[in-house]
Coordinates of C-alpha atoms in Angstrom, one line a residue:
Chain A
M104 CA 136.5 110.7 55.1
T105 CA 134.1 109.4 52.4
T106 CA 134.8 107.4 49.4
G107 CA 132.4 109.2 47.1
L108 CA 131.5 105.8 45.9
T109 CA 128.0 104.3 45.8
K110 CA 126.8 100.7 45.4
N111 CA 126.6 101.3 41.7
D112 CA 130.4 101.8 41.6
I113 CA 131.0 98.3 43.1
A114 CA 131.8 95.7 40.5
S115 CA 132.1 92.8 43.0
T116 CA 132.9 91.9 46.6
R117 CA 134.7 88.8 47.9
L118 CA 134.3 87.6 51.5
I119 CA 137.4 86.4 53.4
V120 CA 136.9 84.5 56.6
G121 CA 139.2 82.7 59.0
L122 CA 137.9 80.9 62.0
E123 CA 139.1 80.4 65.6
I124 CA 137.4 77.7 67.5
H125 CA 137.6 77.0 71.2
V126 CA 136.9 73.4 72.2
E127 CA 136.4 72.5 75.8
L128 CA 138.0 69.1 76.3
S129 CA 136.0 66.6 78.4
T130 CA 138.9 65.2 80.5
R131 CA 137.8 64.3 84.0
S132 CA 140.2 66.8 85.7
K133 CA 141.4 70.3 84.7
M134 CA 144.3 71.3 82.5
F135 CA 146.9 72.0 85.1
T136 CA 145.4 70.7 88.3
R137 CA 143.2 67.8 89.4
A138 CA 140.1 69.7 90.4
A139 CA 137.2 68.1 88.5
N140 CA 136.3 69.5 85.0
P141 CA 132.7 70.7 84.4
A142 CA 133.1 70.0 80.7
C143 CA 133.1 66.3 81.6
P144 CA 129.5 64.9 81.9
E145 CA 130.3 63.5 85.3
F146 CA 130.6 67.0 86.8
E147 CA 128.5 69.2 84.5
N148 CA 125.9 69.8 87.1
A149 CA 128.2 70.8 90.0
E150 CA 127.1 73.6 92.2
P151 CA 128.9 77.0 91.6
N152 CA 132.4 77.3 93.0
T153 CA 132.7 73.6 94.0
L154 CA 135.2 72.6 91.4
V155 CA 137.9 74.8 92.8
D156 CA 141.2 73.8 94.4
P157 CA 144.1 75.9 95.6
L158 CA 145.6 76.2 92.1
V159 CA 142.4 77.3 90.5
A160 CA 142.0 79.9 93.3
A161 CA 145.7 80.9 92.7
L162 CA 146.6 80.3 96.4
P163 CA 150.3 80.8 97.2
G164 CA 152.4 77.7 96.9
S165 CA 150.2 75.9 94.4
L166 CA 151.9 74.7 91.2
P167 CA 150.5 73.5 87.9
V168 CA 151.1 70.0 86.5
M169 CA 149.7 69.3 83.0
N170 CA 147.1 66.7 82.3
R171 CA 148.4 63.9 80.1
R172 CA 145.0 63.1 78.7
A173 CA 144.4 66.7 77.6
V174 CA 147.7 66.7 75.8
E175 CA 146.9 63.4 74.1
M176 CA 143.4 64.5 73.1
S177 CA 144.8 67.7 71.5
A178 CA 147.4 65.8 69.6
M179 CA 144.7 63.4 68.4
V180 CA 142.6 66.3 67.1
G181 CA 145.7 67.8 65.5
M182 CA 146.5 64.6 63.7
A183 CA 142.9 64.2 62.5
L184 CA 143.2 67.7 61.1
G185 CA 146.3 66.7 59.2
C186 CA 148.6 68.8 61.4
S187 CA 152.2 68.3 62.3
I188 CA 152.7 67.7 66.0
A189 CA 155.5 69.6 67.6
E190 CA 158.4 67.7 69.0
H191 CA 158.8 70.5 71.5
A192 CA 155.9 72.6 72.8
K193 CA 156.0 75.0 75.7
W194 CA 153.7 77.0 77.9
D195 CA 153.4 80.8 78.1
R196 CA 151.6 83.2 80.4
K197 CA 149.1 85.6 78.8
N198 CA 148.8 88.4 81.3
Y199 CA 145.6 90.2 82.0
A200 CA 143.7 91.2 85.1
Y201 CA 140.1 90.0 85.2
P202 CA 138.0 88.6 88.0
D203 CA 137.3 85.3 86.1
L204 CA 141.1 84.6 86.2
P205 CA 142.4 84.5 89.7
K206 CA 146.0 84.0 88.7
G207 CA 146.0 87.2 86.7
Y208 CA 147.3 85.2 83.6
Q209 CA 146.0 82.5 81.4
I210 CA 148.4 79.6 80.6
S211 CA 148.5 79.2 76.9
Q212 CA 150.9 78.4 74.0
Y213 CA 152.2 81.5 72.2
D214 CA 155.0 80.7 69.7
L215 CA 155.3 76.9 70.0
P216 CA 151.8 75.4 69.7
L217 CA 151.3 71.6 70.0
C218 CA 149.8 71.2 66.5
F219 CA 150.4 73.3 63.3
D220 CA 150.2 73.3 59.5
G221 CA 147.2 71.1 58.9
A222 CA 144.3 71.0 56.4
I223 CA 141.0 69.3 55.9
D224 CA 138.8 69.0 52.9
I225 CA 135.1 69.9 53.3
P226 CA 132.1 69.8 51.0
S227 CA 131.8 73.4 49.7
A228 CA 128.9 75.5 48.5
S229 CA 131.4 78.0 47.0
P230 CA 131.2 78.4 43.2
G231 CA 135.0 78.5 43.2
A232 CA 135.4 75.1 45.0
D233 CA 137.2 72.4 43.2
G234 CA 134.9 69.4 42.5
G235 CA 132.5 70.5 45.2
M236 CA 135.3 70.2 47.9
R237 CA 137.4 72.9 49.4
R238 CA 140.6 72.6 51.4
I239 CA 140.7 74.6 54.6
G240 CA 144.2 75.2 56.1
I241 CA 144.7 74.8 59.8
T242 CA 147.2 77.3 61.0
R243 CA 147.6 75.9 64.5
A244 CA 145.9 74.2 67.4
H245 CA 147.2 75.0 70.8
L246 CA 146.2 74.1 74.4
E247 CA 145.2 76.5 77.0
E248 CA 143.0 76.8 80.0
D249 CA 139.5 78.3 80.1
T250 CA 138.5 81.1 82.5
G251 CA 135.8 81.2 85.1
K252 CA 132.3 82.5 84.4
L253 CA 130.9 85.9 85.2
S254 CA 127.1 86.3 85.4
H255 CA 124.8 89.1 86.4
E256 CA 121.9 87.2 87.7
L257 CA 121.4 85.3 90.9
P258 CA 119.6 82.0 90.9
G259 CA 115.9 82.6 90.3
G260 CA 116.6 85.3 87.8
I261 CA 117.2 88.1 90.3
R262 CA 119.3 90.8 88.6
Y263 CA 122.6 91.6 90.5
S264 CA 124.2 95.0 90.2
G265 CA 127.8 93.8 90.1
S266 CA 129.4 90.7 88.6
L267 CA 129.1 87.2 90.1
V268 CA 132.1 84.9 89.7
D269 CA 131.9 81.1 89.4
L270 CA 135.3 79.6 89.2
N271 CA 134.2 76.0 88.2
R272 CA 135.1 76.5 84.6
A273 CA 138.5 78.2 85.4
G274 CA 141.2 75.8 84.3
T275 CA 139.1 73.6 82.0
P276 CA 141.4 72.4 79.1
L277 CA 140.7 74.4 76.0
L278 CA 141.9 73.5 72.6
E279 CA 142.1 76.6 70.4
I280 CA 142.1 75.8 66.7
V281 CA 142.9 78.5 64.2
T282 CA 142.2 78.2 60.4
E283 CA 143.7 80.0 57.5
P284 CA 141.4 82.7 56.0
D285 CA 140.3 80.1 53.4
F286 CA 136.5 80.6 53.5
D287 CA 134.6 82.8 51.0
C288 CA 131.0 82.1 52.0
A289 CA 129.1 81.7 55.3
E290 CA 127.8 78.2 54.2
D291 CA 131.3 76.8 54.1
V292 CA 132.2 78.2 57.6
V293 CA 129.1 76.5 59.0
T294 CA 129.9 73.2 57.2
F295 CA 133.4 73.3 58.6
A296 CA 132.1 74.1 62.1
R297 CA 129.7 71.2 61.9
E298 CA 132.4 68.9 60.6
L299 CA 134.8 69.9 63.3
R300 CA 132.1 69.3 66.0
S301 CA 131.4 65.9 64.4
L302 CA 135.1 65.1 64.4
C303 CA 135.7 66.2 68.0
R304 CA 132.7 64.3 69.2
F305 CA 133.7 61.2 67.3
L306 CA 137.2 61.3 68.7
G307 CA 135.6 61.6 72.2
V308 CA 137.5 64.7 73.1
T309 CA 134.5 66.9 73.8
E310 CA 130.8 66.5 74.5
G311 CA 130.3 69.3 71.9
V312 CA 127.1 70.6 73.4
M313 CA 126.9 74.1 71.8
Q314 CA 124.4 75.5 74.3
K315 CA 126.8 74.6 77.1
G316 CA 129.6 76.5 75.5
H317 CA 131.6 73.3 74.8
M318 CA 132.5 74.8 71.4
R319 CA 132.7 78.5 70.7
F320 CA 133.4 80.1 67.3
E321 CA 135.1 83.4 66.5
P322 CA 135.2 84.3 62.8
N323 CA 137.6 87.0 61.5
I324 CA 135.9 88.6 58.6
N325 CA 136.7 91.2 55.9
L326 CA 135.9 92.0 52.3
V327 CA 137.8 92.6 49.1
I328 CA 135.9 95.2 47.2
D329 CA 136.5 95.7 43.4
T330 CA 135.2 98.9 41.9
T331 CA 134.0 99.3 38.3
D332 CA 137.0 101.6 37.6
G333 CA 139.4 98.7 38.5
R334 CA 140.5 99.6 42.0
E335 CA 140.6 97.1 44.9
F336 CA 139.9 97.8 48.5
R337 CA 140.2 95.6 51.6
T338 CA 138.0 96.4 54.6
P339 CA 139.5 96.1 58.1
V340 CA 139.3 92.6 59.7
V341 CA 136.5 92.3 62.3
E342 CA 136.6 89.5 64.9
I343 CA 133.2 88.3 66.1
K344 CA 133.6 86.9 69.6
N345 CA 132.0 83.8 71.3
L346 CA 129.4 82.5 68.9
N347 CA 127.9 79.3 70.3
S348 CA 125.5 78.2 67.7
F349 CA 125.8 77.4 63.9
R350 CA 122.9 79.8 63.3
A351 CA 124.8 82.6 65.0
V352 CA 128.0 81.8 63.0
D353 CA 125.9 82.0 59.8
G354 CA 124.0 85.2 60.8
A355 CA 127.0 87.1 62.0
I356 CA 129.0 86.5 58.8
R357 CA 126.1 87.4 56.6
H358 CA 125.4 90.6 58.6
E359 CA 129.1 91.6 58.6
T360 CA 129.2 91.1 54.8
E361 CA 126.6 93.8 54.3
R362 CA 127.7 96.0 57.2
Q363 CA 131.3 96.2 56.1
L364 CA 130.4 97.2 52.6
D365 CA 128.1 99.9 53.9
E366 CA 130.7 101.1 56.3
F367 CA 133.3 101.2 53.6
L368 CA 131.1 103.3 51.3
S369 CA 130.4 105.8 54.1
T370 CA 133.8 106.0 55.8
G371 CA 136.3 104.7 53.3
R372 CA 138.1 102.8 56.1
V373 CA 140.3 100.1 54.8
M374 CA 142.6 97.5 56.3
G375 CA 145.6 98.9 58.3
M376 CA 143.7 101.9 59.7
G377 CA 143.5 101.4 63.4
M378 CA 143.4 98.2 65.4
K379 CA 141.3 95.1 64.8
Q380 CA 137.7 95.6 65.8
T381 CA 135.9 93.2 68.1
R382 CA 132.2 92.7 67.8
G383 CA 129.6 90.5 69.4
W384 CA 126.4 89.0 68.0
D385 CA 123.0 90.1 69.1
D386 CA 120.9 87.0 68.7
E387 CA 117.6 88.8 68.9
R388 CA 118.2 91.8 66.6
L389 CA 120.4 89.6 64.3
V390 CA 123.2 92.2 64.0
T391 CA 126.8 92.4 65.2
V392 CA 127.5 95.1 67.8
L393 CA 130.8 96.8 68.6
Q394 CA 132.2 95.6 71.9
R395 CA 133.4 98.2 74.3
E396 CA 137.0 97.5 75.2
K397 CA 140.1 99.3 76.4
E398 CA 142.4 100.0 73.5
D399 CA 145.4 98.4 75.1
A400 CA 143.6 95.4 76.5
H401 CA 145.5 93.2 74.1
D402 CA 148.9 94.0 75.5
Y403 CA 149.2 90.6 77.0
R404 CA 153.0 90.6 77.7
Y405 CA 153.4 86.9 76.9
F406 CA 156.4 85.2 78.5
P407 CA 157.3 81.5 79.1
D408 CA 155.7 80.1 82.2
P409 CA 158.4 79.3 84.7
D410 CA 156.2 76.8 86.6
L411 CA 155.8 74.4 83.8
V412 CA 158.2 72.2 81.8
P413 CA 157.9 71.8 78.1
V414 CA 156.0 68.9 76.3
E415 CA 158.1 66.7 74.1
M416 CA 156.3 64.1 72.1
D417 CA 158.6 61.4 70.7
E418 CA 157.7 59.2 67.7
A419 CA 156.6 56.3 70.0
W420 CA 154.1 58.5 71.9
K421 CA 152.8 60.0 68.7
G422 CA 152.5 56.6 67.1
R423 CA 150.4 55.3 70.0
I424 CA 148.1 58.3 69.7
R425 CA 147.9 57.9 65.9
E426 CA 146.9 54.2 66.3
S427 CA 144.0 55.2 68.5
I428 CA 142.4 57.4 65.8
P429 CA 139.5 55.6 64.2
E430 CA 138.3 56.1 60.6
L431 CA 137.1 59.7 60.7
P432 CA 133.6 61.0 60.1
I433 CA 134.0 62.5 56.6
A434 CA 135.6 59.3 55.2
R435 CA 133.2 57.1 57.1
R436 CA 130.2 59.0 55.8
S437 CA 131.3 58.7 52.3
R438 CA 131.8 54.9 52.8
Y439 CA 128.3 54.6 54.3
R440 CA 126.9 56.3 51.2
E441 CA 128.8 54.1 48.8
E442 CA 128.6 50.7 50.6
F443 CA 125.1 50.9 52.0
G444 CA 123.5 53.5 49.8
L445 CA 122.5 55.6 52.9
P446 CA 121.3 59.1 52.5
E447 CA 123.6 61.8 53.8
K448 CA 121.2 62.7 56.6
D449 CA 121.2 59.1 57.9
A450 CA 125.0 58.7 57.6
F451 CA 125.4 61.9 59.6
A452 CA 123.0 60.8 62.3
L453 CA 124.8 57.4 62.7
I454 CA 128.2 59.1 62.9
D455 CA 127.1 61.7 65.4
D456 CA 128.0 59.3 68.2
Q457 CA 131.0 56.9 68.0
G458 CA 129.2 54.3 70.1
L459 CA 126.1 54.3 67.9
C460 CA 128.3 54.1 64.8
R461 CA 130.3 51.1 66.1
F462 CA 127.0 49.4 67.1
F463 CA 125.5 50.0 63.7
E464 CA 128.5 48.3 62.1
R465 CA 128.3 45.4 64.4
T466 CA 124.6 44.9 63.5
V467 CA 125.5 44.9 59.8
D468 CA 128.2 42.2 60.5
A469 CA 125.6 40.2 62.5
Q470 CA 123.2 40.3 59.5
L471 CA 125.9 39.2 57.1
A472 CA 126.8 36.3 59.4
A473 CA 123.3 34.8 59.2
T474 CA 122.5 31.7 57.2
N475 CA 120.8 33.5 54.3
P476 CA 122.6 36.8 54.5
P477 CA 121.2 39.9 52.7
S478 CA 123.5 42.0 50.4
L479 CA 125.8 44.4 52.1
R480 CA 123.7 47.3 50.9
E481 CA 120.5 45.8 52.1
A482 CA 122.0 44.9 55.5
G483 CA 123.3 48.5 56.0
H484 CA 120.0 50.0 54.9
E485 CA 117.9 47.8 57.2
S486 CA 120.2 48.3 60.2
A487 CA 120.2 52.1 59.7
K488 CA 116.4 52.2 59.4
L489 CA 115.9 50.2 62.6
L490 CA 118.5 52.1 64.6
L491 CA 117.4 55.6 63.5
N492 CA 113.6 54.9 63.8
Q493 CA 112.2 52.4 66.2
M494 CA 115.3 52.0 68.4
A495 CA 116.0 55.8 68.4
K496 CA 112.3 56.4 69.4
R497 CA 112.6 53.9 72.3
A498 CA 116.0 55.5 73.4
N499 CA 114.6 59.0 73.2
E500 CA 111.9 58.1 75.7
S501 CA 114.7 57.4 78.3
G502 CA 117.0 60.2 77.1
I503 CA 119.7 57.8 75.9
V504 CA 121.2 56.9 72.5
A505 CA 119.7 54.0 70.3
H506 CA 122.5 51.6 71.0
E507 CA 122.1 52.0 74.7
I508 CA 118.6 50.5 75.1
G509 CA 120.0 47.1 76.1
I510 CA 119.6 45.1 72.9
T511 CA 122.8 43.5 71.5
A512 CA 124.0 43.7 67.9
E513 CA 123.4 40.0 67.5
Q514 CA 119.7 40.4 68.6
V515 CA 119.3 43.2 66.1
G516 CA 120.7 40.8 63.4
E517 CA 118.2 38.1 64.4
L518 CA 115.3 40.5 64.4
L519 CA 116.1 41.8 61.0
A520 CA 116.6 38.2 59.7
L521 CA 113.1 37.3 61.0
R522 CA 111.6 40.3 59.4
R523 CA 113.3 39.6 56.1
S524 CA 112.1 36.1 55.9
G525 CA 108.5 37.2 56.8
E526 CA 108.5 35.2 60.0
I527 CA 107.4 38.1 62.1
P528 CA 104.8 40.7 61.2
T529 CA 106.0 44.3 61.0
Q530 CA 103.9 45.3 63.9
A531 CA 105.8 42.9 66.2
I532 CA 109.0 44.7 65.9
D533 CA 108.4 47.3 68.7
R534 CA 107.3 44.5 71.0
L535 CA 110.4 42.4 70.2
L536 CA 112.7 45.4 70.7
K537 CA 111.3 45.9 74.2
L538 CA 111.6 42.2 75.0
A539 CA 115.1 41.9 73.7
S540 CA 116.2 45.0 75.6
E541 CA 115.2 43.2 78.8
S542 CA 116.4 39.7 78.0
P543 CA 119.6 38.0 76.8
L544 CA 117.6 35.3 74.9
S545 CA 117.7 35.1 71.2
V546 CA 115.0 37.0 69.3
V547 CA 113.7 33.8 67.8
A548 CA 113.2 32.4 71.3
L549 CA 111.5 35.6 72.5
A550 CA 109.2 35.6 69.4
E551 CA 108.2 32.0 70.0
A552 CA 107.6 32.4 73.7
N553 CA 105.4 35.5 73.2
D554 CA 103.4 34.2 70.2
L555 CA 104.9 36.8 67.9
L556 CA 105.8 34.5 64.9
V557 CA 103.5 34.8 61.9
V558 CA 100.9 32.0 61.8
R559 CA 101.1 30.0 58.6
D560 CA 98.1 27.7 59.5
E561 CA 95.8 28.0 56.5
G562 CA 92.7 27.0 58.5
A563 CA 93.3 29.7 61.1
I564 CA 94.0 32.4 58.6
E565 CA 90.8 31.5 56.5
G566 CA 88.8 31.6 59.8
W567 CA 90.1 35.1 60.7
L568 CA 89.4 36.4 57.2
A569 CA 85.8 35.1 57.3
E570 CA 85.3 36.6 60.7
A571 CA 86.5 40.0 59.5
V572 CA 84.2 40.0 56.5
V573 CA 81.2 39.2 58.7
A574 CA 82.3 41.9 61.3
Q575 CA 82.8 44.6 58.6
P576 CA 80.1 44.0 55.9
K577 CA 80.2 47.6 54.7
A578 CA 83.9 47.6 54.2
A579 CA 83.7 44.2 52.4
E580 CA 81.1 45.5 50.1
D581 CA 83.2 48.6 49.3
V582 CA 86.2 46.5 48.5
R583 CA 84.1 44.3 46.2
N584 CA 83.1 47.6 44.4
G585 CA 86.7 48.5 43.9
K586 CA 87.3 50.9 46.8
D587 CA 90.8 50.0 48.0
A588 CA 90.6 52.5 50.8
A589 CA 88.2 50.3 52.7
L590 CA 90.8 47.4 52.8
G591 CA 92.5 48.9 55.8
R592 CA 89.5 48.3 58.1
L593 CA 89.3 44.7 57.0
V594 CA 93.0 44.1 57.5
G595 CA 92.7 45.7 60.9
A596 CA 89.9 43.4 61.8
V597 CA 91.9 40.3 60.7
M598 CA 94.9 41.5 62.7
K599 CA 92.8 42.0 65.8
A600 CA 91.2 38.5 65.4
S601 CA 94.7 37.0 65.0
G602 CA 96.1 38.7 68.0
G603 CA 98.7 40.3 65.7
Q604 CA 100.1 37.0 64.5
A605 CA 98.9 37.4 60.9
D606 CA 101.2 39.0 58.3
A607 CA 99.5 42.2 57.2
K608 CA 100.7 42.1 53.6
D609 CA 99.7 38.5 53.2
V610 CA 96.2 39.3 54.7
R611 CA 95.8 42.2 52.3
D612 CA 96.6 39.9 49.3
R613 CA 94.3 37.2 50.5
L614 CA 91.4 39.7 51.1
L615 CA 91.8 41.1 47.6
A616 CA 91.8 37.7 46.1
M617 CA 88.7 36.6 48.1
L618 CA 86.6 39.7 47.5
R619 CA 87.5 40.6 43.9
D620 CA 87.8 37.2 42.1
Chain B
M21 CA 157.2 96.7 77.6
T22 CA 156.6 98.8 74.6
S23 CA 159.3 101.4 75.4
S24 CA 162.1 98.9 75.8
D25 CA 161.5 97.8 72.2
S26 CA 162.5 101.3 71.0
N27 CA 165.3 101.5 73.6
S28 CA 163.8 104.7 75.1
A29 CA 163.2 105.1 78.8
P30 CA 159.7 104.6 80.0
T31 CA 157.7 107.8 80.4
L32 CA 155.3 108.4 83.3
A33 CA 152.6 107.7 80.8
D34 CA 154.0 104.3 80.0
V35 CA 154.1 103.5 83.7
A36 CA 150.6 104.7 84.2
K37 CA 149.5 102.4 81.3
V38 CA 151.2 99.3 82.7
A39 CA 149.7 100.2 86.1
A40 CA 146.2 100.4 84.6
L41 CA 146.7 97.0 82.8
S42 CA 147.6 95.5 86.2
R43 CA 144.6 97.2 87.8
L44 CA 146.9 99.1 90.1
A45 CA 145.8 102.5 91.3
L46 CA 149.1 104.5 91.8
D47 CA 149.2 108.1 93.0
P48 CA 151.7 110.4 91.3
D49 CA 154.4 109.7 93.9
A50 CA 154.1 106.0 93.5
L51 CA 154.1 106.3 89.7
D52 CA 157.3 108.3 89.9
S53 CA 158.9 105.7 92.3
A54 CA 157.7 102.8 90.1
R55 CA 159.3 104.6 87.1
G56 CA 162.6 104.7 89.0
D57 CA 162.4 101.0 89.7
L58 CA 161.5 100.2 86.1
L59 CA 164.4 102.3 84.9
A60 CA 166.8 100.3 87.1
I61 CA 165.4 97.0 85.9
L62 CA 165.6 98.0 82.3
Q63 CA 169.2 99.2 82.8
H64 CA 170.1 95.9 84.2
V65 CA 168.6 94.1 81.3
A66 CA 170.3 96.5 78.9
N67 CA 173.6 95.5 80.6
L68 CA 172.8 91.8 80.1
Q69 CA 172.1 92.5 76.4
T70 CA 175.6 93.7 75.8
L71 CA 177.0 90.2 76.6
D72 CA 178.2 88.1 73.7
V73 CA 175.9 85.1 73.6
E74 CA 176.8 83.9 70.1
G75 CA 176.5 80.1 70.0
V76 CA 174.9 79.9 73.4
E77 CA 171.6 77.9 73.5
P78 CA 168.7 79.8 75.0
M79 CA 167.9 78.4 78.5
P80 CA 164.4 79.3 79.6
K81 CA 164.6 76.8 82.5
P82 CA 167.4 75.9 84.9
Q83 CA 166.9 72.1 84.3
D84 CA 166.2 69.9 81.2
T85 CA 163.1 68.2 82.6
V86 CA 160.3 67.7 80.2
N87 CA 156.9 66.0 80.2
R88 CA 156.0 66.2 83.8
L89 CA 152.4 64.9 83.4
A90 CA 149.7 63.9 85.8
E91 CA 147.1 61.2 85.1
D92 CA 143.6 62.5 84.5
V93 CA 142.2 61.5 87.9
P94 CA 140.0 64.1 89.7
G95 CA 141.2 65.1 93.2
P96 CA 139.5 67.0 96.0
S97 CA 138.1 70.5 95.8
L98 CA 138.4 73.3 98.4
D99 CA 135.4 73.4 100.7
R100 CA 133.2 76.1 99.1
D101 CA 132.8 77.9 102.4
V102 CA 136.6 78.1 102.8
L103 CA 136.9 79.5 99.3
L104 CA 134.2 82.1 99.8
A105 CA 135.6 83.1 103.1
M106 CA 138.7 84.3 101.3
A107 CA 136.7 86.6 99.0
P108 CA 136.2 90.3 100.0
K109 CA 132.6 90.0 99.1
T110 CA 130.2 87.2 98.3
E111 CA 126.6 86.9 97.1
G112 CA 124.9 83.5 97.5
H113 CA 127.4 80.9 96.3
F114 CA 129.3 83.4 94.2
I115 CA 132.3 85.7 94.6
A116 CA 130.9 89.2 94.1
V117 CA 132.9 91.8 92.3
P118 CA 132.1 95.3 90.8
K119 CA 130.5 95.1 87.4
V120 CA 133.1 94.4 84.7
L121 CA 131.0 94.1 81.5
G122 CA 132.8 94.7 78.3
E123 CA 136.4 95.0 79.4
G124 CA 139.2 92.5 79.7
G125 CA 140.8 89.9 77.6
A126 CA 140.1 86.7 75.9

């Protein structure tokens, strides 16, 4: 069948996308048994098939018991997404035979999910967005267990002709979040995906490392096509499986937008003709590809799991979980922009890690508690700059996060106070960070003990200036003749002569006054 | 089962489909015998469905227990050699199975 239509007959197309997201929770043990969980950093490097106990291996006589922490983490995410939390949730078996699933079924939640009916507002790139924001509905978020992993390569990259099963991941708690089909552009889906990752990381429920598959995205995509003669067509929904990078999410949606229009023009297939198609993403060719599957593979024959009792969350339990939820990333970022005047990029970087973000706020408090405190805006700005530049650089060298280098928030406050009052030269900051990270002493004491305070002795400064002019006669002459570029060499010579104890800006001003007046 | 939804008896083709989903290779005799078993089970369920359950709460479990939860504390794993010894075939530290690319579920 063909439509007889060409691209010239298309008045407009509208994209419709809903998203399913799988989040591996970073509990220490698995969803229904106490074998260790490889999505927890403690166990992520475990050897293949070493995180397997009788339940994971589906040995007779083993019975599942649900993980309290996984249930609480899921409710926490649900609450943060504005969901209602079920008073009564149950477990169902989703039956299918596959080697990564020894039991022959996955335990999931079919008709009574833990969380449902939520929404979050995200910044939107869509022309139709209200005030630059768009509300994305959350249909449900339910808990289930992950499967094992199949691979086709032996260690060392040797190709294996069959499939190799590693059951470490089998049974890892998996939170599946399903949105309403509320997206109409790829940019918004990516924004949502990033916000969700930020939220889940901030709540501490997942490590959120995309390359490790901690978060996997599955967009459901179709188009509404309006023709110039006033007809409307809807293309069949296509599900793209297992995308594990934001780039892949973006690429797959953009490619599908074009492919579905082309396919509609050539085949005329519209929604309701045949079953939902499943495609994968080819990261090298940047196209989606049809996945080979049995037509009836989706006949999962769900039924209530007789081995597990339901979860009932009373108000007291919900209340305790709700209280443990901190101010969330979107709200916090907007506060950082308003209170501290931080650029979006810096606010995002600080909120990427809850520990870093809390440390940042403590350093701001430490600055504000000083004798001559800066303004709130200035304090936030200075703390952010130090954490995201010098401290982050030092932390990166050891593969840790800025707040983990061993320096306290109070020491950061003192360091920034010293810099503000001009008592330490800028170039002493790195040195003081290193000293403070190794010592509990106050930064003032460390600066004094290591001769890092700016020297205010007029005689000494005049002596260093004279010494520099003698050592760099050409540069001095150039400065006299109005060449500012030559100043740097003279300032450098003074700093060297002072052993770093002169204030570079002060030296620059003095040199100019001396050579130009 | 799809056929029970329409109240019609499962055909041999239905039984073959369920067997395939369960990865069971059944010869024609076994298919026929399985169909007989399924018919008996469905007939039993059909009998149950004639009962008047108006006003009776569904009871998916024999007891009312809820919230049996374990604390999130890792316990021991099976010794890998013990696990691998149970597999029909292994390769290195993995369980080896015939290639299954592209099929299966979630």
